[in-house]
Amino acid sequence: MIVEEKDIFETYGEIISGCYPPEEAAVKLRCAKYFSEYRKRKAALVNFGATKFFTGYFMRWLPDKVCMEENSVIDAFYPSADEFVRLSDTLTGSSEYDAFKMIDRRVKYESARLMHLKKNIMTLNNSFIISKIPCIIDFDRYREKRNSSPAEKDSGLFRVAELFSENSAVLDRLDGGYFIRLFFDASVMGLIRKGDLLDIDIGRREGGRWRLEEIKACYAPEKYDRIIE
């Protein structure tokens, strides 16, 4: 049976709209939009039926694409995908849910932690990026950032090397050979873990101290890479 992605998404929307209160249904639909977008972009590269297709979604795609979504949306990504995949099986006659059930149990919690971590860092940093799907920018904050751009900049992947005094993290620039220290509040320090990888933009201002300009994504420590291989 050939069923278009659009048809699955619309059917999913009709079902949850009839089964859940409007506010909860809106959250599930928001989550389904992310999954549907991932499926359209990645299905040609990674077999939809493979477990790594799903773990890649939770451990790579979402921590990159999710910016300032509500906590209710972040916490609903996993159960929404569960429902969506089961519905897809029903409509297409496939058995993708068998692969979904094989996802490492840590993925659900690590994925949510990374999204909450990124959001808290962005909130602390007064970020202008609201969402990557669709791309929404707070232009007032964007202009403010542009007008106060530092003279020296860098960007890329940094590994959390150490956590200190419950208020800061030392980051190791991958392939760059230097370390920086960034200060965070309790909302970030409660979620960040040694080994986390942060895709960030930094700038050096007067006084020589590096400051975080923007964060693009948070990824789990490299020891979790085997989950999505």
mmCIF file of C-alpha atoms in Angstrom:
data_model
loop_
_atom_site.group_PDB
_atom_site.id
_atom_site.type_symbol
_atom_site.label_atom_id
_atom_site.label_comp_id
_atom_site.label_asym_id
_atom_site.label_seq_id
_atom_site.Cartn_x
_atom_site.Cartn_y
_atom_site.Cartn_z
ATOM 1 C CA MET A 1 0.000 0.000 0.000
ATOM 2 C CA ILE A 2 1.431 3.402 -1.038
ATOM 3 C CA VAL A 3 0.515 6.202 1.354
ATOM 4 C CA GLU A 4 2.057 9.661 1.007
ATOM 5 C CA GLU A 5 3.760 11.315 3.974
ATOM 6 C CA LYS A 6 1.256 14.164 3.724
ATOM 7 C CA ASP A 7 -1.627 11.712 4.052
ATOM 8 C CA ILE A 8 -0.107 10.088 7.151
ATOM 9 C CA PHE A 9 0.441 13.484 8.775
ATOM 10 C CA GLU A 10 -3.100 14.639 8.002
ATOM 11 C CA THR A 11 -4.598 11.392 9.274
ATOM 12 C CA TYR A 12 -2.534 11.665 12.442
ATOM 13 C CA GLY A 13 -3.820 15.200 12.934
ATOM 14 C CA GLU A 14 -7.428 14.123 12.482
ATOM 15 C CA ILE A 15 -7.078 11.276 14.966
ATOM 16 C CA ILE A 16 -5.378 13.187 17.763
ATOM 17 C CA SER A 17 -7.692 16.177 17.299
ATOM 18 C CA GLY A 18 -10.592 13.859 17.999
ATOM 19 C CA CYS A 19 -8.950 12.031 20.914
ATOM 20 C CA TYR A 20 -7.181 14.759 22.893
ATOM 21 C CA PRO A 21 -8.039 18.211 24.267
ATOM 22 C CA PRO A 22 -7.103 21.029 21.850
ATOM 23 C CA GLU A 23 -3.992 22.119 23.785
ATOM 24 C CA GLU A 24 -2.581 18.597 24.004
ATOM 25 C CA ALA A 25 -3.456 17.893 20.369
ATOM 26 C CA ALA A 26 -1.598 21.065 19.304
ATOM 27 C CA VAL A 27 1.530 19.869 21.136
ATOM 28 C CA LYS A 28 1.398 16.463 19.459
ATOM 29 C CA LEU A 29 0.921 18.057 16.050
ATOM 30 C CA ARG A 30 3.939 20.285 16.605
ATOM 31 C CA CYS A 31 6.011 17.211 17.418
ATOM 32 C CA ALA A 32 4.670 15.371 14.384
ATOM 33 C CA LYS A 33 5.787 18.229 12.123
ATOM 34 C CA TYR A 34 9.380 17.715 13.230
ATOM 35 C CA PHE A 35 9.212 13.965 12.680
ATOM 36 C CA SER A 36 7.520 14.324 9.309
ATOM 37 C CA GLU A 37 10.181 16.823 8.196
ATOM 38 C CA TYR A 38 12.964 14.479 9.336
ATOM 39 C CA ARG A 39 11.375 11.554 7.555
ATOM 40 C CA LYS A 40 11.104 13.473 4.276
ATOM 41 C CA ARG A 41 14.719 14.648 4.435
ATOM 42 C CA LYS A 42 16.409 11.493 5.731
ATOM 43 C CA ALA A 43 14.373 8.546 4.486
ATOM 44 C CA ALA A 44 16.323 8.435 1.223
ATOM 45 C CA LEU A 45 19.617 8.278 3.137
ATOM 46 C CA VAL A 46 18.767 5.966 6.028
ATOM 47 C CA ASN A 47 16.295 3.095 5.875
ATOM 48 C CA PHE A 48 13.146 4.135 7.736
ATOM 49 C CA GLY A 49 12.853 0.662 9.164
ATOM 50 C CA ALA A 50 16.279 0.756 10.787
ATOM 51 C CA THR A 51 16.546 1.536 14.485
ATOM 52 C CA LYS A 52 19.365 4.011 13.772
ATOM 53 C CA PHE A 53 16.881 6.047 11.718
ATOM 54 C CA PHE A 54 14.896 6.720 14.875
ATOM 55 C CA THR A 55 17.845 7.169 17.217
ATOM 56 C CA GLY A 56 19.368 9.608 14.747
ATOM 57 C CA TYR A 57 16.162 11.612 14.944
ATOM 58 C CA PHE A 58 16.240 11.839 18.730
ATOM 59 C CA MET A 59 19.988 12.162 19.279
ATOM 60 C CA ARG A 60 21.013 14.331 16.317
ATOM 61 C CA TRP A 61 18.108 15.925 14.454
ATOM 62 C CA LEU A 62 16.050 17.205 17.379
ATOM 63 C CA PRO A 63 18.972 18.595 19.449
ATOM 64 C CA ASP A 64 19.947 20.560 16.337
ATOM 65 C CA LYS A 65 16.536 21.749 15.111
ATOM 66 C CA VAL A 66 14.730 22.421 18.398
ATOM 67 C CA CYS A 67 15.444 25.886 19.768
ATOM 68 C CA MET A 68 12.919 27.627 22.015
ATOM 69 C CA GLU A 69 10.033 25.160 21.976
ATOM 70 C CA GLU A 70 7.832 24.909 25.045
ATOM 71 C CA ASN A 71 8.810 22.262 27.587
ATOM 72 C CA SER A 72 5.530 20.480 26.870
ATOM 73 C CA VAL A 73 6.626 20.021 23.247
ATOM 74 C CA ILE A 74 10.094 18.787 24.193
ATOM 75 C CA ASP A 75 8.655 16.220 26.585
ATOM 76 C CA ALA A 76 6.134 15.011 24.007
ATOM 77 C CA PHE A 77 8.542 14.246 21.141
ATOM 78 C CA TYR A 78 9.059 10.601 22.085
ATOM 79 C CA PRO A 79 5.410 9.574 22.743
ATOM 80 C CA SER A 80 4.278 11.504 19.667
ATOM 81 C CA ALA A 81 6.781 9.667 17.455
ATOM 82 C CA ASP A 82 5.642 6.390 19.022
ATOM 83 C CA GLU A 83 2.047 7.130 17.996
ATOM 84 C CA PHE A 84 3.051 8.370 14.556
ATOM 85 C CA VAL A 85 5.081 5.264 13.704
ATOM 86 C CA ARG A 86 2.322 2.922 14.865
ATOM 87 C CA LEU A 87 -0.179 4.815 12.713
ATOM 88 C CA SER A 88 2.192 4.673 9.744
ATOM 89 C CA ASP A 89 2.369 0.900 10.104
ATOM 90 C CA THR A 90 -1.416 0.697 10.126
ATOM 91 C CA LEU A 91 -1.762 2.826 7.000
ATOM 92 C CA THR A 92 1.090 1.298 5.001
ATOM 93 C CA GLY A 93 1.076 -2.294 6.190
ATOM 94 C CA SER A 94 4.716 -2.007 7.224
ATOM 95 C CA SER A 95 6.335 -3.048 10.522
ATOM 96 C CA GLU A 96 8.548 -0.071 11.345
ATOM 97 C CA TYR A 97 7.357 -0.036 14.930
ATOM 98 C CA ASP A 98 9.366 -3.211 15.558
ATOM 99 C CA ALA A 99 12.526 -1.154 14.958
ATOM 100 C CA PHE A 100 11.193 1.739 17.026
ATOM 101 C CA LYS A 101 10.731 -0.550 20.016
ATOM 102 C CA MET A 102 14.408 -1.499 19.813
ATOM 103 C CA ILE A 103 15.593 2.046 20.579
ATOM 104 C CA ASP A 104 17.971 2.108 23.525
ATOM 105 C CA ARG A 105 16.002 3.160 26.600
ATOM 106 C CA ARG A 106 18.516 5.946 27.314
ATOM 107 C CA VAL A 107 17.644 7.747 24.093
ATOM 108 C CA LYS A 108 14.310 9.094 25.336
ATOM 109 C CA TYR A 109 15.881 10.750 28.371
ATOM 110 C CA GLU A 110 19.135 11.887 26.760
ATOM 111 C CA SER A 111 17.274 13.483 23.869
ATOM 112 C CA ALA A 112 14.994 15.467 26.180
ATOM 113 C CA ARG A 113 17.946 16.482 28.368
ATOM 114 C CA LEU A 114 19.855 17.842 25.377
ATOM 115 C CA MET A 115 16.871 19.837 24.131
ATOM 116 C CA HIS A 116 16.191 21.296 27.573
ATOM 117 C CA LEU A 117 19.909 22.090 27.926
ATOM 118 C CA LYS A 118 20.025 23.916 24.612
ATOM 119 C CA LYS A 119 16.858 25.857 25.405
ATOM 120 C CA ASN A 120 18.149 26.904 28.833
ATOM 121 C CA ILE A 121 21.450 28.075 27.356
ATOM 122 C CA MET A 122 19.611 30.027 24.676
ATOM 123 C CA THR A 123 17.317 31.600 27.267
ATOM 124 C CA LEU A 124 20.295 32.582 29.413
ATOM 125 C CA ASN A 125 22.025 33.998 26.347
ATOM 126 C CA ASN A 126 18.963 35.954 25.169
ATOM 127 C CA SER A 127 19.018 34.109 21.853
ATOM 128 C CA PHE A 128 17.318 35.474 18.756
ATOM 129 C CA ILE A 129 16.701 32.049 17.172
ATOM 130 C CA ILE A 130 13.240 30.810 18.108
ATOM 131 C CA SER A 131 12.905 27.732 15.919
ATOM 132 C CA LYS A 132 14.643 26.137 12.954
ATOM 133 C CA ILE A 133 11.456 24.426 11.713
ATOM 134 C CA PRO A 134 10.252 26.798 10.456
ATOM 135 C CA CYS A 135 13.151 29.236 10.864
ATOM 136 C CA ILE A 136 11.890 32.063 13.090
ATOM 137 C CA ILE A 137 14.154 34.859 14.317
ATOM 138 C CA ASP A 138 13.484 37.612 16.834
ATOM 139 C CA PHE A 139 14.826 40.473 14.704
ATOM 140 C CA ASP A 140 15.091 42.943 17.600
ATOM 141 C CA ARG A 141 17.446 40.590 19.419
ATOM 142 C CA TYR A 142 19.239 39.793 16.160
ATOM 143 C CA ARG A 143 19.989 43.466 15.472
ATOM 144 C CA GLU A 144 21.111 43.927 19.074
ATOM 145 C CA LYS A 145 23.560 41.036 18.729
ATOM 146 C CA ARG A 146 24.881 42.305 15.390
ATOM 147 C CA ASN A 147 25.472 45.779 16.788
ATOM 148 C CA SER A 148 27.522 44.394 19.670
ATOM 149 C CA SER A 149 29.577 41.856 17.718
ATOM 150 C CA PRO A 150 33.002 41.088 19.236
ATOM 151 C CA ALA A 151 36.225 41.758 17.362
ATOM 152 C CA GLU A 152 37.427 38.148 17.599
ATOM 153 C CA LYS A 153 35.127 35.205 16.866
ATOM 154 C CA ASP A 154 35.177 31.442 16.554
ATOM 155 C CA SER A 155 32.614 28.715 15.994
ATOM 156 C CA GLY A 156 32.481 24.942 15.991
ATOM 157 C CA LEU A 157 32.213 21.914 18.233
ATOM 158 C CA PHE A 158 33.394 22.163 21.838
ATOM 159 C CA ARG A 159 33.525 19.273 24.300
ATOM 160 C CA VAL A 160 32.654 19.829 27.956
ATOM 161 C CA ALA A 161 35.961 18.946 29.608
ATOM 162 C CA GLU A 162 35.222 19.872 33.219
ATOM 163 C CA LEU A 163 32.474 21.318 35.395
ATOM 164 C CA PHE A 164 33.467 23.720 38.166
ATOM 165 C CA SER A 165 31.882 25.291 41.239
ATOM 166 C CA GLU A 166 28.363 24.653 40.003
ATOM 167 C CA ASN A 167 28.564 27.813 37.893
ATOM 168 C CA SER A 168 30.906 27.190 34.951
ATOM 169 C CA ALA A 169 32.178 24.706 32.394
ATOM 170 C CA VAL A 170 35.544 24.360 30.724
ATOM 171 C CA LEU A 171 35.169 23.530 27.033
ATOM 172 C CA ASP A 172 37.747 21.962 24.762
ATOM 173 C CA ARG A 173 37.690 23.190 21.145
ATOM 174 C CA LEU A 174 37.653 20.063 18.981
ATOM 175 C CA ASP A 175 40.451 20.186 16.417
ATOM 176 C CA GLY A 176 41.335 23.627 17.725
ATOM 177 C CA GLY A 177 43.751 22.965 20.547
ATOM 178 C CA TYR A 178 42.527 25.430 23.154
ATOM 179 C CA PHE A 179 40.146 25.664 26.105
ATOM 180 C CA ILE A 180 37.587 28.267 27.167
ATOM 181 C CA ARG A 181 35.589 28.717 30.352
ATOM 182 C CA LEU A 182 31.937 29.734 30.186
ATOM 183 C CA PHE A 183 29.711 30.664 33.108
ATOM 184 C CA PHE A 184 26.126 29.408 33.368
ATOM 185 C CA ASP A 185 23.295 29.503 35.873
ATOM 186 C CA ALA A 186 21.753 26.627 37.812
ATOM 187 C CA SER A 187 19.227 25.842 35.051
ATOM 188 C CA VAL A 188 22.105 24.927 32.738
ATOM 189 C CA MET A 189 24.485 23.389 35.259
ATOM 190 C CA GLY A 190 21.758 20.978 36.372
ATOM 191 C CA LEU A 191 21.536 19.538 32.848
ATOM 192 C CA ILE A 192 25.010 19.775 31.351
ATOM 193 C CA ARG A 193 27.255 16.701 31.531
ATOM 194 C CA LYS A 194 30.980 16.173 31.137
ATOM 195 C CA GLY A 195 31.589 15.027 27.583
ATOM 196 C CA ASP A 196 28.619 16.852 26.045
ATOM 197 C CA LEU A 197 29.356 18.369 22.649
ATOM 198 C CA LEU A 198 28.188 21.941 22.054
ATOM 199 C CA ASP A 199 28.042 23.458 18.577
ATOM 200 C CA ILE A 200 28.519 27.130 19.443
ATOM 201 C CA ASP A 201 29.622 30.572 18.299
ATOM 202 C CA ILE A 202 31.896 32.446 20.709
ATOM 203 C CA GLY A 203 33.441 35.898 20.776
ATOM 204 C CA ARG A 204 36.248 37.585 22.681
ATOM 205 C CA ARG A 205 35.519 41.072 23.964
ATOM 206 C CA GLU A 206 37.430 43.644 25.949
ATOM 207 C CA GLY A 207 39.229 42.043 28.858
ATOM 208 C CA GLY A 208 40.081 38.928 26.865
ATOM 209 C CA ARG A 209 37.258 36.724 28.157
ATOM 210 C CA TRP A 210 35.446 34.501 25.697
ATOM 211 C CA ARG A 211 31.650 34.744 25.748
ATOM 212 C CA LEU A 212 28.984 32.564 24.211
ATOM 213 C CA GLU A 213 27.297 34.253 21.252
ATOM 214 C CA GLU A 214 24.974 31.501 20.033
ATOM 215 C CA ILE A 215 24.417 27.788 20.444
ATOM 216 C CA LYS A 216 23.331 25.737 17.448
ATOM 217 C CA ALA A 217 23.075 22.260 18.913
ATOM 218 C CA CYS A 218 23.851 20.031 21.896
ATOM 219 C CA TYR A 219 24.970 16.461 21.358
ATOM 220 C CA ALA A 220 25.392 13.641 23.834
ATOM 221 C CA PRO A 221 28.861 12.570 24.989
ATOM 222 C CA GLU A 222 30.759 10.598 22.370
ATOM 223 C CA LYS A 223 30.288 7.410 24.386
ATOM 224 C CA TYR A 224 26.669 7.451 23.168
ATOM 225 C CA ASP A 225 27.669 7.430 19.500
ATOM 226 C CA ARG A 226 27.309 3.664 19.379
ATOM 227 C CA ILE A 227 23.578 4.125 19.967
ATOM 228 C CA ILE A 228 23.103 5.634 16.528
ATOM 229 C CA GLU A 229 25.749 3.745 14.582
#
